[in-house]
């Protein structure tokens, strides 16, 4: 049976194990529909874009001979490899002769491009390049290698053979050979190779790969790479991994490194690494994460800001950083079993990540702002709206490979039973006492408040079904086999039902999700005096498209008025607001509080953040100013 992107060795120090019997199979619903959209629209769109922009030709003989222009920059191979990985996961669900042929042909091209010693990087193999390993800061050689390894790992895990794995093993063996000498520089300016090497160790059993990954983690933080354009912190080389108290520098780099460090802990049991990861995670969540799960606000170097530096209109919140944070959350969940990691994964799953994909499936976001103004300054390729493709198209295929493998990130098992962490419709199997249990989940989540779990098949035996109660949920009702089951979540955030299960037993979990107002920590200057609307795990936003003539920037929300939701095909939360008066001409500062509340009340219709921007380029904001009079009362 297919196993997922993370398949722990038997000796791994994990509290929880990924499902061994194949993925959770999504069936319709919020993510099942998106998985189909990616399959039918996004992946063909991405492959066409890779062809049209010349990415696929970079590894051709003519390109390697320098006889044609190069497409993109030193990261360009990774665009292809991530798309290959997405196609491999997709092919495992829906085999297709055309995709099979495409994968085999592409793998054959890569095998032909690979140097006799196993090296593979289409930019540095060209005669006009400065040569291998001459630019570890920004050369992306090991980063690209990591993505190739991950595509090959997906191939192996899904039981397929397109020819990728032999290329990956030769490349990894080359890396072990080349960087086996501790006296030589052995860091890549863009982490990722660490997690890929651990996974290749998990796949092949070759301990050299794990050892190299561990050395790369241990070797970081001593300035080996030099200051570069943005300083050593940019690529996590300013502080040893165990000494850093918060992820710092370029967000995607930092979070992939955290994945690798957590993976090394899981396989070696080096507790100091896990302790550092817990500290860094807690710091990240406490003061560097946007309400939507996004991270990063510094555009110049795509990095985290200082603690509580979370301006909504300058949120960078790259889709790739959301993917990386999701992947790190999964590893922390496996390591610790604590629901707070699954909570943040849920936040990403229903806010930042789906916002990265248009309803058409052919537009993607790089930047995920929380406030787009009507007169929004554009930032070139990285403008805060979805686009068909990018000069640096890192995000679209990254999202696609995650969506393709999403079924592996939703549930786990341990010796005592089964844990369901995310609520999507579908079915899965897990090993329980006495055999294999097949379970079905049916839910309208994230807008429907009931999750129905049915044991379809399996032995009649005692085991524990654990259901996560999200941190946002204050009232939960559990029914087991028609009986109310009074129970509160344990310290890890789960309801744990231990009983004798048999086929046909139904469990109903109701998570009360009234629309609610969320106030920001007073230390976040960018949203002081504002409020956000949430319902269940979903963050809502207000778009200019729903305001008729009133400018979005003039709207304030009345926190005393009730919130009402409608959750049909277009979910909305209705709130009440007012249009604030313009103060004085040309002077953006307001007179005394009492004079501010102007005009008649407005009925506001807020839509899910994940759906914003599907009606054009309109303005949007998540954080709404409070009516000033009301704010003064607070
Ligand atoms: Zn990206």
Coordinates of C-alpha atoms and ligand atoms in Angstrom, one line a residue:
X1 CA 0.0 0.0 0.0
X2 CA 1.2 3.5 -0.6
X3 CA 2.9 5.3 2.3
X4 CA 3.2 9.0 2.4
X5 CA 5.8 11.8 2.3
X6 CA 6.8 10.9 5.9
X7 CA 7.3 7.1 6.6
X8 CA 9.1 6.6 9.9
X9 CA 11.6 3.8 10.5
X10 CA 10.4 1.3 13.1
X11 CA 12.9 2.7 15.6
X12 CA 11.7 6.2 15.3
X13 CA 10.9 8.0 18.5
X14 CA 7.4 9.0 17.5
X15 CA 4.3 9.1 19.7
X16 CA 2.2 8.6 16.6
X17 CA 2.6 6.7 13.4
X18 CA 1.4 7.6 9.9
X19 CA -1.3 5.3 8.6
X20 CA 0.4 2.1 7.2
X21 CA -2.4 1.0 5.0
X22 CA -2.5 3.8 2.4
X23 CA -3.8 7.4 2.6
X24 CA -7.0 8.7 3.9
X25 CA -9.0 8.7 0.6
X26 CA -10.8 12.1 0.2
X27 CA -14.3 11.9 -1.1
X28 CA -15.8 15.2 -2.1
X29 CA -16.2 18.0 0.4
X30 CA -13.9 21.0 0.9
X31 CA -10.6 19.3 0.2
X32 CA -11.8 16.4 -2.0
X33 CA -13.2 19.0 -4.4
X34 CA -9.9 20.9 -4.4
X35 CA -7.9 17.7 -4.9
X36 CA -9.9 17.1 -8.0
X37 CA -9.5 20.7 -9.1
X38 CA -5.7 20.4 -8.8
X39 CA -5.8 17.1 -10.7
X40 CA -8.0 18.3 -13.5
X41 CA -6.9 21.9 -13.9
X42 CA -3.9 22.9 -11.9
X43 CA -1.5 20.2 -12.9
X44 CA -2.1 20.4 -16.7
X45 CA -1.8 24.2 -16.3
X46 CA 1.5 23.8 -14.4
X47 CA 3.0 21.4 -16.9
X48 CA 2.1 23.6 -19.8
X49 CA 3.7 26.6 -18.0
X50 CA 6.9 24.6 -17.4
X51 CA 7.0 23.8 -21.1
X52 CA 6.2 27.3 -22.3
X53 CA 8.7 29.0 -20.0
X54 CA 11.5 26.6 -21.0
X55 CA 11.9 25.0 -17.6
X56 CA 11.6 21.5 -19.0
X57 CA 14.3 22.2 -21.6
X58 CA 16.9 23.3 -19.1
X59 CA 18.1 19.7 -18.7
X60 CA 18.2 19.0 -22.4
X61 CA 21.5 18.2 -24.2
X62 CA 21.4 21.5 -26.0
X63 CA 20.9 23.5 -22.8
X64 CA 23.6 21.5 -21.0
X65 CA 25.9 22.4 -23.9
X66 CA 25.1 26.0 -23.5
X67 CA 23.5 26.2 -26.9
X68 CA 20.2 27.7 -25.7
X69 CA 19.2 30.3 -23.2
X70 CA 18.5 29.1 -19.6
X71 CA 15.0 29.4 -18.2
X72 CA 14.9 31.0 -14.8
X73 CA 17.6 31.0 -12.1
X74 CA 19.6 28.5 -10.0
X75 CA 16.3 27.3 -8.4
X76 CA 14.7 26.4 -11.7
X77 CA 15.2 22.6 -11.5
X78 CA 13.1 22.6 -8.3
X79 CA 10.1 23.9 -10.2
X80 CA 10.2 20.8 -12.4
X81 CA 10.9 18.4 -9.5
X82 CA 8.0 19.7 -7.3
X83 CA 5.6 19.3 -10.3
X84 CA 6.9 15.8 -10.9
X85 CA 6.3 14.9 -7.2
X86 CA 2.7 16.3 -7.5
X87 CA 2.2 14.2 -10.6
X88 CA 3.5 11.1 -8.9
X89 CA 1.0 11.5 -6.0
X90 CA -1.8 12.2 -8.4
X91 CA -0.9 9.2 -10.6
X92 CA -1.1 6.9 -7.6
X93 CA -4.7 8.0 -7.1
X94 CA -5.7 8.1 -10.7
X95 CA -3.4 6.2 -12.9
X96 CA -3.1 7.7 -16.4
X97 CA -1.2 6.4 -19.4
X98 CA -0.4 9.9 -20.5
X99 CA 1.0 11.0 -17.1
X100 CA 2.9 7.7 -16.8
X101 CA 4.5 8.3 -20.2
X102 CA 5.3 11.9 -19.3
X103 CA 7.0 10.9 -16.0
X104 CA 9.0 8.1 -17.7
X105 CA 10.2 10.4 -20.5
X106 CA 11.1 13.2 -18.0
X107 CA 13.0 10.8 -15.8
X108 CA 14.8 9.4 -18.8
X109 CA 15.8 13.0 -19.8
X110 CA 17.1 13.6 -16.2
X111 CA 19.0 10.3 -16.2
X112 CA 20.7 11.4 -19.5
X113 CA 21.5 14.8 -18.0
X114 CA 23.0 13.4 -14.8
X115 CA 26.8 13.5 -14.7
X116 CA 28.8 10.3 -14.5
X117 CA 29.5 10.9 -10.8
X118 CA 25.9 11.4 -10.0
X119 CA 25.9 15.3 -9.9
X120 CA 22.7 16.9 -11.4
X121 CA 22.0 20.5 -11.7
X122 CA 21.1 22.0 -15.1
X123 CA 22.4 25.5 -14.3
X124 CA 25.8 24.5 -13.0
X125 CA 26.4 21.8 -15.6
X126 CA 26.4 24.5 -18.4
X127 CA 29.7 25.6 -19.7
X128 CA 28.9 29.2 -19.0
X129 CA 28.3 28.6 -15.3
X130 CA 30.9 29.3 -12.6
X131 CA 31.1 25.6 -11.8
X132 CA 29.8 23.3 -9.1
X133 CA 29.6 24.3 -5.5
X134 CA 31.0 27.8 -6.2
X135 CA 27.9 29.5 -4.8
X136 CA 26.6 27.6 -1.8
X137 CA 24.8 30.7 -0.6
X138 CA 22.4 31.1 -3.5
X139 CA 23.3 28.3 -5.9
X140 CA 20.4 26.1 -4.8
X141 CA 22.3 22.9 -5.8
X142 CA 21.5 20.9 -2.7
X143 CA 18.0 22.4 -2.5
X144 CA 17.2 21.3 -6.0
X145 CA 18.7 17.9 -5.3
X146 CA 16.4 17.6 -2.2
X147 CA 13.3 18.2 -4.4
X148 CA 14.4 15.5 -6.8
X149 CA 14.9 13.1 -3.9
X150 CA 11.4 13.9 -2.7
X151 CA 9.9 13.2 -6.1
X152 CA 11.7 9.9 -6.2
X153 CA 10.6 9.1 -2.7
X154 CA 7.0 9.7 -3.7
X155 CA 7.6 7.3 -6.6
X156 CA 8.8 4.6 -4.3
X157 CA 6.2 5.2 -1.7
X158 CA 3.4 4.8 -4.2
X159 CA 4.9 1.6 -5.6
X160 CA 5.6 3.1 -9.0
X161 CA 8.6 3.0 -11.2
X162 CA 9.2 5.9 -13.6
X163 CA 13.0 5.8 -13.3
X164 CA 13.4 8.6 -10.7
X165 CA 14.7 6.6 -7.8
X166 CA 18.0 5.4 -9.4
X167 CA 18.7 9.0 -10.3
X168 CA 18.0 10.1 -6.7
X169 CA 20.2 7.4 -5.2
X170 CA 23.1 8.3 -7.5
X171 CA 22.7 12.0 -6.7
X172 CA 22.5 11.3 -2.9
X173 CA 25.6 9.0 -3.1
X174 CA 27.4 11.8 -4.9
X175 CA 26.5 14.2 -2.1
X176 CA 27.7 11.8 0.6
X177 CA 30.9 11.4 -1.4
X178 CA 31.4 15.2 -2.0
X179 CA 30.4 16.4 1.5
X180 CA 31.7 13.4 3.5
X181 CA 34.7 15.4 4.5
X182 CA 33.8 17.6 7.4
X183 CA 36.6 20.0 6.4
X184 CA 34.7 21.1 3.3
X185 CA 31.7 23.4 3.3
X186 CA 28.7 21.3 3.5
X187 CA 25.7 23.6 3.8
X188 CA 23.2 24.8 1.2
X189 CA 21.9 28.3 1.5
X190 CA 18.4 27.0 1.0
X191 CA 17.6 24.1 3.5
X192 CA 15.5 21.2 2.3
X193 CA 18.1 18.6 1.5
X194 CA 18.2 17.7 5.2
X195 CA 14.6 16.5 5.3
X196 CA 15.0 14.8 1.9
X197 CA 18.1 12.9 3.0
X198 CA 16.3 11.7 6.1
X199 CA 13.4 10.5 4.0
X200 CA 15.7 8.8 1.6
X201 CA 17.3 7.0 4.6
X202 CA 13.8 6.0 5.6
X203 CA 13.2 4.7 2.1
X204 CA 16.5 2.9 1.5
X205 CA 17.9 2.2 4.9
X206 CA 21.2 3.8 3.9
X207 CA 22.5 5.4 7.1
X208 CA 25.0 7.6 5.2
X209 CA 22.0 9.8 4.2
X210 CA 20.8 10.2 7.8
X211 CA 24.4 10.9 9.0
X212 CA 24.9 13.6 6.3
X213 CA 21.5 15.3 7.2
X214 CA 22.4 15.3 10.9
X215 CA 25.8 16.8 10.1
X216 CA 24.2 19.5 8.0
X217 CA 21.9 20.4 10.9
X218 CA 24.7 20.4 13.4
X219 CA 26.9 22.5 11.2
X220 CA 24.5 25.3 10.7
X221 CA 24.9 28.6 12.6
X222 CA 28.6 29.2 12.5
X223 CA 28.7 31.6 9.5
X224 CA 30.2 29.1 7.1
X225 CA 28.2 30.5 4.3
X226 CA 29.3 34.0 4.8
X227 CA 27.1 37.1 5.2
X228 CA 25.7 37.2 1.6
X229 CA 23.3 39.8 0.5
X230 CA 21.0 39.7 3.6
X231 CA 23.2 38.4 6.4
X232 CA 23.8 34.9 7.7
X233 CA 20.4 34.8 9.5
X234 CA 18.8 34.8 6.0
X235 CA 19.8 31.2 5.5
X236 CA 19.9 30.2 9.2
X237 CA 23.6 30.3 9.5
X238 CA 23.9 32.9 12.3
X239 CA 22.9 30.7 15.2
X240 CA 23.2 27.0 15.9
X241 CA 19.9 25.2 15.4
X242 CA 19.7 24.2 19.1
X243 CA 20.5 27.7 20.3
X244 CA 17.8 29.5 18.2
X245 CA 14.8 30.4 20.3
X246 CA 12.6 31.3 17.3
X247 CA 12.7 30.5 13.6
X248 CA 14.5 33.4 11.9
X249 CA 15.5 34.6 8.5
X250 CA 13.9 33.5 5.2
X251 CA 10.7 31.8 6.2
X252 CA 10.6 28.9 3.8
X253 CA 14.3 28.1 4.4
X254 CA 13.8 28.3 8.2
X255 CA 10.7 26.0 8.2
X256 CA 12.3 23.4 5.9
X257 CA 15.3 23.3 8.2
X258 CA 12.9 22.8 11.2
X259 CA 11.4 19.9 9.3
X260 CA 14.8 18.4 8.8
X261 CA 15.8 18.9 12.4
X262 CA 12.6 17.3 13.6
X263 CA 13.2 14.4 11.2
X264 CA 16.7 13.9 12.6
X265 CA 15.3 13.8 16.1
X266 CA 12.7 11.2 15.1
X267 CA 15.3 8.9 13.7
X268 CA 18.2 9.5 16.2
X269 CA 16.3 10.3 19.4
X270 CA 18.5 13.4 19.9
X271 CA 16.3 15.1 22.5
X272 CA 18.1 18.4 22.4
X273 CA 16.8 18.8 18.8
X274 CA 13.2 18.2 19.8
X275 CA 13.5 20.6 22.8
X276 CA 14.8 23.3 20.4
X277 CA 12.0 22.6 17.9
X278 CA 9.3 22.9 20.6
X279 CA 10.8 26.2 21.8
X280 CA 10.9 27.5 18.3
X281 CA 7.4 26.4 17.4
X282 CA 5.9 28.0 20.5
X283 CA 7.7 31.2 19.8
X284 CA 6.6 31.2 16.2
X285 CA 2.9 30.6 17.1
X286 CA 3.0 33.1 20.0
X287 CA 4.2 36.1 18.1
X288 CA 5.1 35.6 14.4
X289 CA 2.0 34.0 12.9
X290 CA -0.8 35.7 11.2
X291 CA -4.4 34.9 12.0
X292 CA -4.6 32.9 8.7
X293 CA -1.6 30.8 9.6
X294 CA 0.7 32.8 7.3
X295 CA 4.2 33.8 8.4
X296 CA 6.6 36.4 7.2
X297 CA 6.2 40.2 6.7
X298 CA 9.6 41.4 5.4
X299 CA 9.4 41.6 1.6
X300 CA 13.0 42.4 1.0
X301 CA 14.2 39.0 2.1
X302 CA 10.9 37.1 2.6
X303 CA 11.7 36.8 6.3
X304 CA 9.9 36.8 9.6
X305 CA 9.5 40.1 11.3
X306 CA 10.3 40.9 14.9
X307 CA 7.9 39.5 17.5
X308 CA 4.4 41.0 17.0
X309 CA 5.5 42.6 13.8
X310 CA 2.4 41.4 11.9
X311 CA 1.1 44.3 9.7
X312 CA -1.8 43.0 7.7
X313 CA -1.2 45.1 4.6
X314 CA 2.4 44.0 4.4
X315 CA 1.9 40.4 5.1
X316 CA 4.1 38.3 2.9
X317 CA 2.8 35.0 4.1
X318 CA 4.2 33.1 1.2
X319 CA 2.2 30.0 0.2
X320 CA 5.4 28.0 0.3
X321 CA 5.9 29.0 3.9
X322 CA 2.4 27.7 4.7
X323 CA 3.3 24.4 3.0
X324 CA 6.5 24.2 4.9
X325 CA 4.8 25.1 8.2
X326 CA 2.2 22.4 7.6
X327 CA 4.9 19.8 7.0
X328 CA 6.7 20.8 10.1
X329 CA 3.5 20.7 12.1
X330 CA 3.0 17.1 10.9
X331 CA 6.4 16.1 12.1
X332 CA 5.9 17.7 15.5
X333 CA 2.5 16.0 15.8
X334 CA 4.1 12.6 15.1
X335 CA 6.9 13.3 17.6
X336 CA 4.8 14.6 20.4
X337 CA 1.2 13.6 19.8
X338 CA 0.0 17.0 20.9
X339 CA -3.1 18.5 19.3
X340 CA -1.7 22.0 19.2
X341 CA 0.3 21.1 16.1
X342 CA -2.7 19.7 14.4
X343 CA -4.6 22.9 15.4
X344 CA -2.2 25.1 13.4
X345 CA -2.3 22.6 10.5
X346 CA -6.1 23.0 10.5
X347 CA -5.7 26.8 10.5
X348 CA -3.5 26.5 7.4
X349 CA -5.8 23.9 5.8
X350 CA -8.9 26.1 5.8
X351 CA -7.3 29.6 5.4
X352 CA -3.8 30.2 4.0
X353 CA -3.4 27.1 1.9
X354 CA -6.8 27.1 0.0
X355 CA -6.3 30.9 -0.5
X356 CA -3.3 30.0 -2.6
X357 CA -5.6 28.4 -5.3
X358 CA -8.2 30.2 -7.4
X359 CA -11.7 28.7 -7.9
X360 CA -10.6 28.0 -11.5
X361 CA -7.6 26.0 -10.3
X362 CA -5.3 27.9 -12.7
X363 CA -4.3 30.9 -10.6
X364 CA -2.1 30.9 -7.5
X365 CA -0.9 33.2 -4.9
X366 CA 2.6 33.7 -3.8
X367 CA 1.9 36.5 -1.3
X368 CA -1.1 36.1 1.0
X369 CA -1.9 39.5 2.3
X370 CA -4.5 40.1 5.0
X371 CA -5.4 43.6 3.6
X372 CA -5.4 44.6 0.0
X373 CA -6.2 48.2 -0.5
X374 CA -8.1 49.7 -3.4
X375 CA -5.1 51.6 -4.4
X376 CA -2.7 48.9 -3.7
X377 CA 1.0 49.3 -4.5
X378 CA 2.1 46.5 -6.7
X379 CA 5.3 44.5 -6.0
X380 CA 6.1 43.1 -9.4
X381 CA 5.9 39.4 -9.5
X382 CA 5.1 39.2 -5.8
X383 CA 1.9 41.2 -5.9
X384 CA -0.8 40.3 -3.4
X385 CA -3.2 38.6 -5.7
X386 CA -3.4 35.3 -7.6
X387 CA -1.7 34.9 -10.9
X388 CA -1.5 32.3 -13.6
X389 CA 2.2 31.8 -13.2
X390 CA 5.3 33.5 -11.8
X391 CA 8.9 34.3 -12.8
X392 CA 9.8 32.3 -9.7
X393 CA 7.0 29.7 -9.6
X394 CA 7.9 28.1 -6.4
X395 CA 4.5 28.2 -4.8
X396 CA 2.1 26.6 -7.3
X397 CA 3.8 23.2 -7.6
X398 CA 4.5 23.2 -3.9
X399 CA 0.8 23.6 -3.1
X400 CA 0.0 20.9 -5.7
X401 CA 2.4 18.3 -4.2
X402 CA 0.9 18.9 -0.8
X403 CA -2.7 18.7 -2.1
X404 CA -1.8 15.5 -3.9
X405 CA -0.4 13.9 -0.8
X406 CA -2.9 15.5 1.7
X407 CA -4.5 12.1 2.5
X408 CA -1.4 11.1 4.4
X409 CA -1.6 14.1 6.8
X410 CA -5.0 13.6 8.4
X411 CA -5.0 10.6 10.7
X412 CA -2.5 8.5 12.6
X413 CA -2.4 5.3 14.7
X414 CA -0.5 4.1 17.8
X415 CA -0.5 0.9 19.8
X416 CA -3.7 2.0 21.5
X417 CA -5.8 2.9 18.5
X418 CA -6.6 5.6 15.9
X419 CA -6.3 9.4 16.0
X420 CA -8.3 11.6 13.7
X421 CA -6.7 15.0 13.5
X422 CA -8.3 16.8 10.6
X423 CA -12.0 16.6 9.6
X424 CA -12.5 16.0 5.9
X425 CA -14.9 13.6 4.2
X426 CA -13.4 10.2 3.1
X427 CA -12.3 6.9 4.3
X428 CA -9.2 5.3 5.7
X429 CA -7.8 2.1 7.3
X430 CA -5.7 1.7 10.4
X431 CA -4.2 -1.2 12.3
X432 CA -6.1 -1.9 15.5
X433 CA -6.1 -4.7 18.0
X434 CA -7.0 -7.9 16.2
X435 CA -6.8 -6.6 12.7
X436 CA -7.5 -3.7 10.4
X437 CA -10.4 -1.2 10.9
X438 CA -11.9 0.7 8.0
X439 CA -13.4 4.0 9.0
X440 CA -15.5 6.6 7.1
X441 CA -15.7 10.2 7.8
X442 CA -18.6 12.3 6.6
X443 CA -18.7 16.0 7.3
X444 CA -19.6 19.5 5.9
X445 CA -16.5 20.9 7.7
X446 CA -15.2 23.6 7.9
X447 CA -18.7 25.2 7.7
X448 CA -20.8 22.3 8.9
X449 CA -20.4 21.6 12.6
X450 CA -20.9 17.8 12.6
X451 CA -18.3 15.1 12.0
X452 CA -19.7 11.7 11.5
X453 CA -17.3 8.8 11.9
X454 CA -18.4 5.3 11.1
X455 CA -16.5 2.1 11.7
X456 CA -17.2 0.3 8.4
X457 CA -15.4 -2.9 9.0
X458 CA -12.8 -4.5 11.3
X459 CA -12.4 -6.8 14.2
X460 CA -14.7 -6.6 17.2
X461 CA -12.0 -5.5 19.7
X462 CA -11.1 -2.8 22.2
X463 CA -9.2 0.2 20.9
X464 CA -9.3 4.0 21.4
X465 CA -10.6 6.4 18.8
X466 CA -9.2 9.9 19.5
X467 CA -10.9 12.9 18.0
X468 CA -9.2 16.3 18.1
X469 CA -11.2 19.2 19.6
X470 CA -9.8 22.4 18.0
X471 CA -8.6 25.0 20.4
X472 CA -11.2 27.5 19.1
X473 CA -14.1 25.2 20.1
X474 CA -15.7 25.9 23.4
X475 CA -18.6 23.4 23.3
X476 CA -18.4 19.9 22.0
X477 CA -21.1 17.2 21.9
X478 CA -20.1 13.6 21.4
X479 CA -22.4 10.7 20.6
X480 CA -21.2 7.1 20.4
X481 CA -23.6 4.5 19.0
X482 CA -26.5 6.8 19.6
X483 CA -25.5 7.4 23.3
X484 CA -24.5 10.8 24.5
X485 CA -20.9 10.4 25.7
X486 CA -20.1 13.2 28.1
X487 CA -16.4 13.9 28.0
X488 CA -14.0 16.8 27.9
X489 CA -10.8 16.9 25.8
X490 CA -7.7 15.8 27.5
X491 CA -4.6 17.9 28.0
X492 CA -3.5 17.2 24.5
X493 CA -6.7 18.4 23.0
X494 CA -8.4 15.0 22.2
X495 CA -11.6 13.2 23.1
X496 CA -10.5 9.6 23.6
X497 CA -13.2 7.0 23.3
X498 CA -12.0 3.6 24.4
X499 CA -14.5 0.8 23.9
X500 CA -15.2 -2.4 22.1
X501 CA -15.8 -1.4 18.5
X502 CA -17.6 -3.4 15.9
X503 CA -18.6 -2.7 12.3
X504 CA -21.4 -0.2 11.9
X505 CA -20.7 1.8 15.1
X506 CA -21.3 5.5 14.5
X507 CA -19.7 8.4 16.3
X508 CA -21.0 11.9 16.0
X509 CA -18.9 14.9 17.0
X510 CA -20.5 18.3 17.1
X511 CA -18.2 21.2 17.4
X512 CA -20.3 24.3 18.2
X513 CA -19.1 27.1 15.8
X514 CA -20.9 30.3 16.3
X515 CA -19.4 33.2 14.4
X516 CA -17.1 35.1 16.8
X517 CA -15.0 38.2 17.0
X518 CA -11.3 37.9 17.5
X519 CA -9.3 40.7 19.0
X520 CA -5.6 41.0 18.4
X521 CA -2.8 41.1 21.1
X522 CA -2.3 44.8 21.9
X523 CA 1.4 44.4 21.0
X524 CA 0.5 44.0 17.3
X525 CA 0.6 47.6 16.3
X526 CA -0.7 47.0 12.7
X527 CA -4.1 45.9 13.8
X528 CA -4.7 47.8 17.1
X529 CA -8.3 48.9 17.4
X530 CA -9.4 46.3 14.9
X531 CA -11.3 43.1 15.1
X532 CA -11.6 40.0 12.9
X533 CA -14.5 37.6 12.3
X534 CA -14.1 33.9 12.5
X535 CA -16.3 30.9 12.5
X536 CA -15.0 27.5 13.4
X537 CA -11.6 27.2 11.8
X538 CA -12.4 29.7 9.1
X539 CA -11.2 33.3 9.0
X540 CA -13.6 35.7 7.3
X541 CA -12.8 38.9 5.4
X542 CA -14.6 41.8 3.9
X543 CA -14.3 42.6 0.2
X544 CA -15.0 45.7 -1.7
X545 CA -17.2 43.7 -4.0
X546 CA -19.7 43.3 -1.2
X547 CA -19.9 47.0 -0.3
X548 CA -21.5 48.7 -3.2
X549 CA -20.5 52.3 -3.1
X550 CA -18.9 52.5 0.3
X551 CA -15.1 52.4 0.2
X552 CA -13.7 49.5 2.1
X553 CA -11.3 51.7 4.0
X554 CA -14.2 53.7 5.4
X555 CA -15.9 50.7 7.0
X556 CA -15.9 50.1 10.7
X557 CA -17.5 47.1 12.5
X558 CA -19.9 47.3 15.4
X559 CA -18.8 44.6 17.8
X560 CA -22.1 44.9 19.8
X561 CA -24.3 43.9 16.9
X562 CA -25.0 40.1 16.5
X563 CA -23.2 38.1 13.9
X564 CA -25.2 35.8 11.7
X565 CA -24.0 33.2 9.4
X566 CA -25.4 31.5 6.2
X567 CA -23.6 28.5 5.1
X568 CA -24.9 27.4 1.7
X569 CA -22.8 27.3 -1.4
X570 CA -21.4 30.7 -0.6
X571 CA -20.7 30.9 3.1
X572 CA -21.1 34.3 4.7
X573 CA -21.1 35.9 8.1
X574 CA -23.3 39.0 8.3
X575 CA -22.2 41.8 10.6
X576 CA -23.1 45.4 11.2
X577 CA -20.9 48.3 10.6
X578 CA -20.8 52.0 9.9
X579 CA -19.0 54.2 7.3
X580 CA -16.6 56.4 9.1
X581 CA -16.6 60.1 8.2
X582 CA -13.7 61.5 6.2
X583 CA -12.0 63.9 8.5
X584 CA -10.5 66.9 6.9
X585 CA -9.5 67.1 3.3
X586 CA -5.9 65.9 2.7
X587 CA -5.2 65.2 6.3
X588 CA -5.5 61.6 7.4
X589 CA -6.0 62.2 11.1
X590 CA -9.4 62.1 12.8
X591 CA -11.0 64.6 15.1
X592 CA -12.4 63.8 18.5
X593 CA -13.9 60.3 19.0
X594 CA -17.5 61.5 19.2
X595 CA -17.4 63.0 15.8
X596 CA -16.1 59.9 14.0
X597 CA -19.1 57.7 13.8
X598 CA -20.8 58.9 10.8
X599 CA -23.5 57.7 8.5
X600 CA -26.1 55.0 8.7
X601 CA -25.3 51.5 9.7
X602 CA -24.2 49.1 7.0
X603 CA -25.0 45.5 6.7
X604 CA -21.7 43.7 6.0
X605 CA -21.4 40.4 4.3
X606 CA -18.1 38.8 5.1
X607 CA -16.8 35.9 3.0
X608 CA -14.2 33.2 3.9
X609 CA -10.7 34.4 3.5
X610 CA -9.7 31.4 1.4
X611 CA -12.2 32.5 -1.3
X612 CA -11.1 36.2 -1.5
X613 CA -10.1 37.6 -4.9
X614 CA -12.1 35.2 -7.0
X615 CA -14.2 38.1 -8.3
X616 CA -11.4 40.3 -9.6
X617 CA -8.9 42.6 -8.2
X618 CA -11.0 44.2 -5.5
X619 CA -9.8 45.4 -2.1
X620 CA -10.1 43.1 0.9
X621 CA -9.3 43.2 4.6
X622 CA -9.4 40.7 7.4
X623 CA -9.0 43.1 10.3
X624 CA -11.7 45.7 10.5
X625 CA -11.6 48.8 12.5
X626 CA -14.0 48.9 15.4
X627 CA -16.6 51.6 15.4
X628 CA -14.6 54.2 17.3
X629 CA -17.4 54.9 19.8
X630 CA -17.6 51.2 20.6
X631 CA -13.8 50.9 20.7
X632 CA -13.7 53.6 23.3
X633 CA -16.1 51.6 25.5
X634 CA -13.8 48.6 25.4
Ligands
LIG1 ZN1 6.8 29.9 -2.9

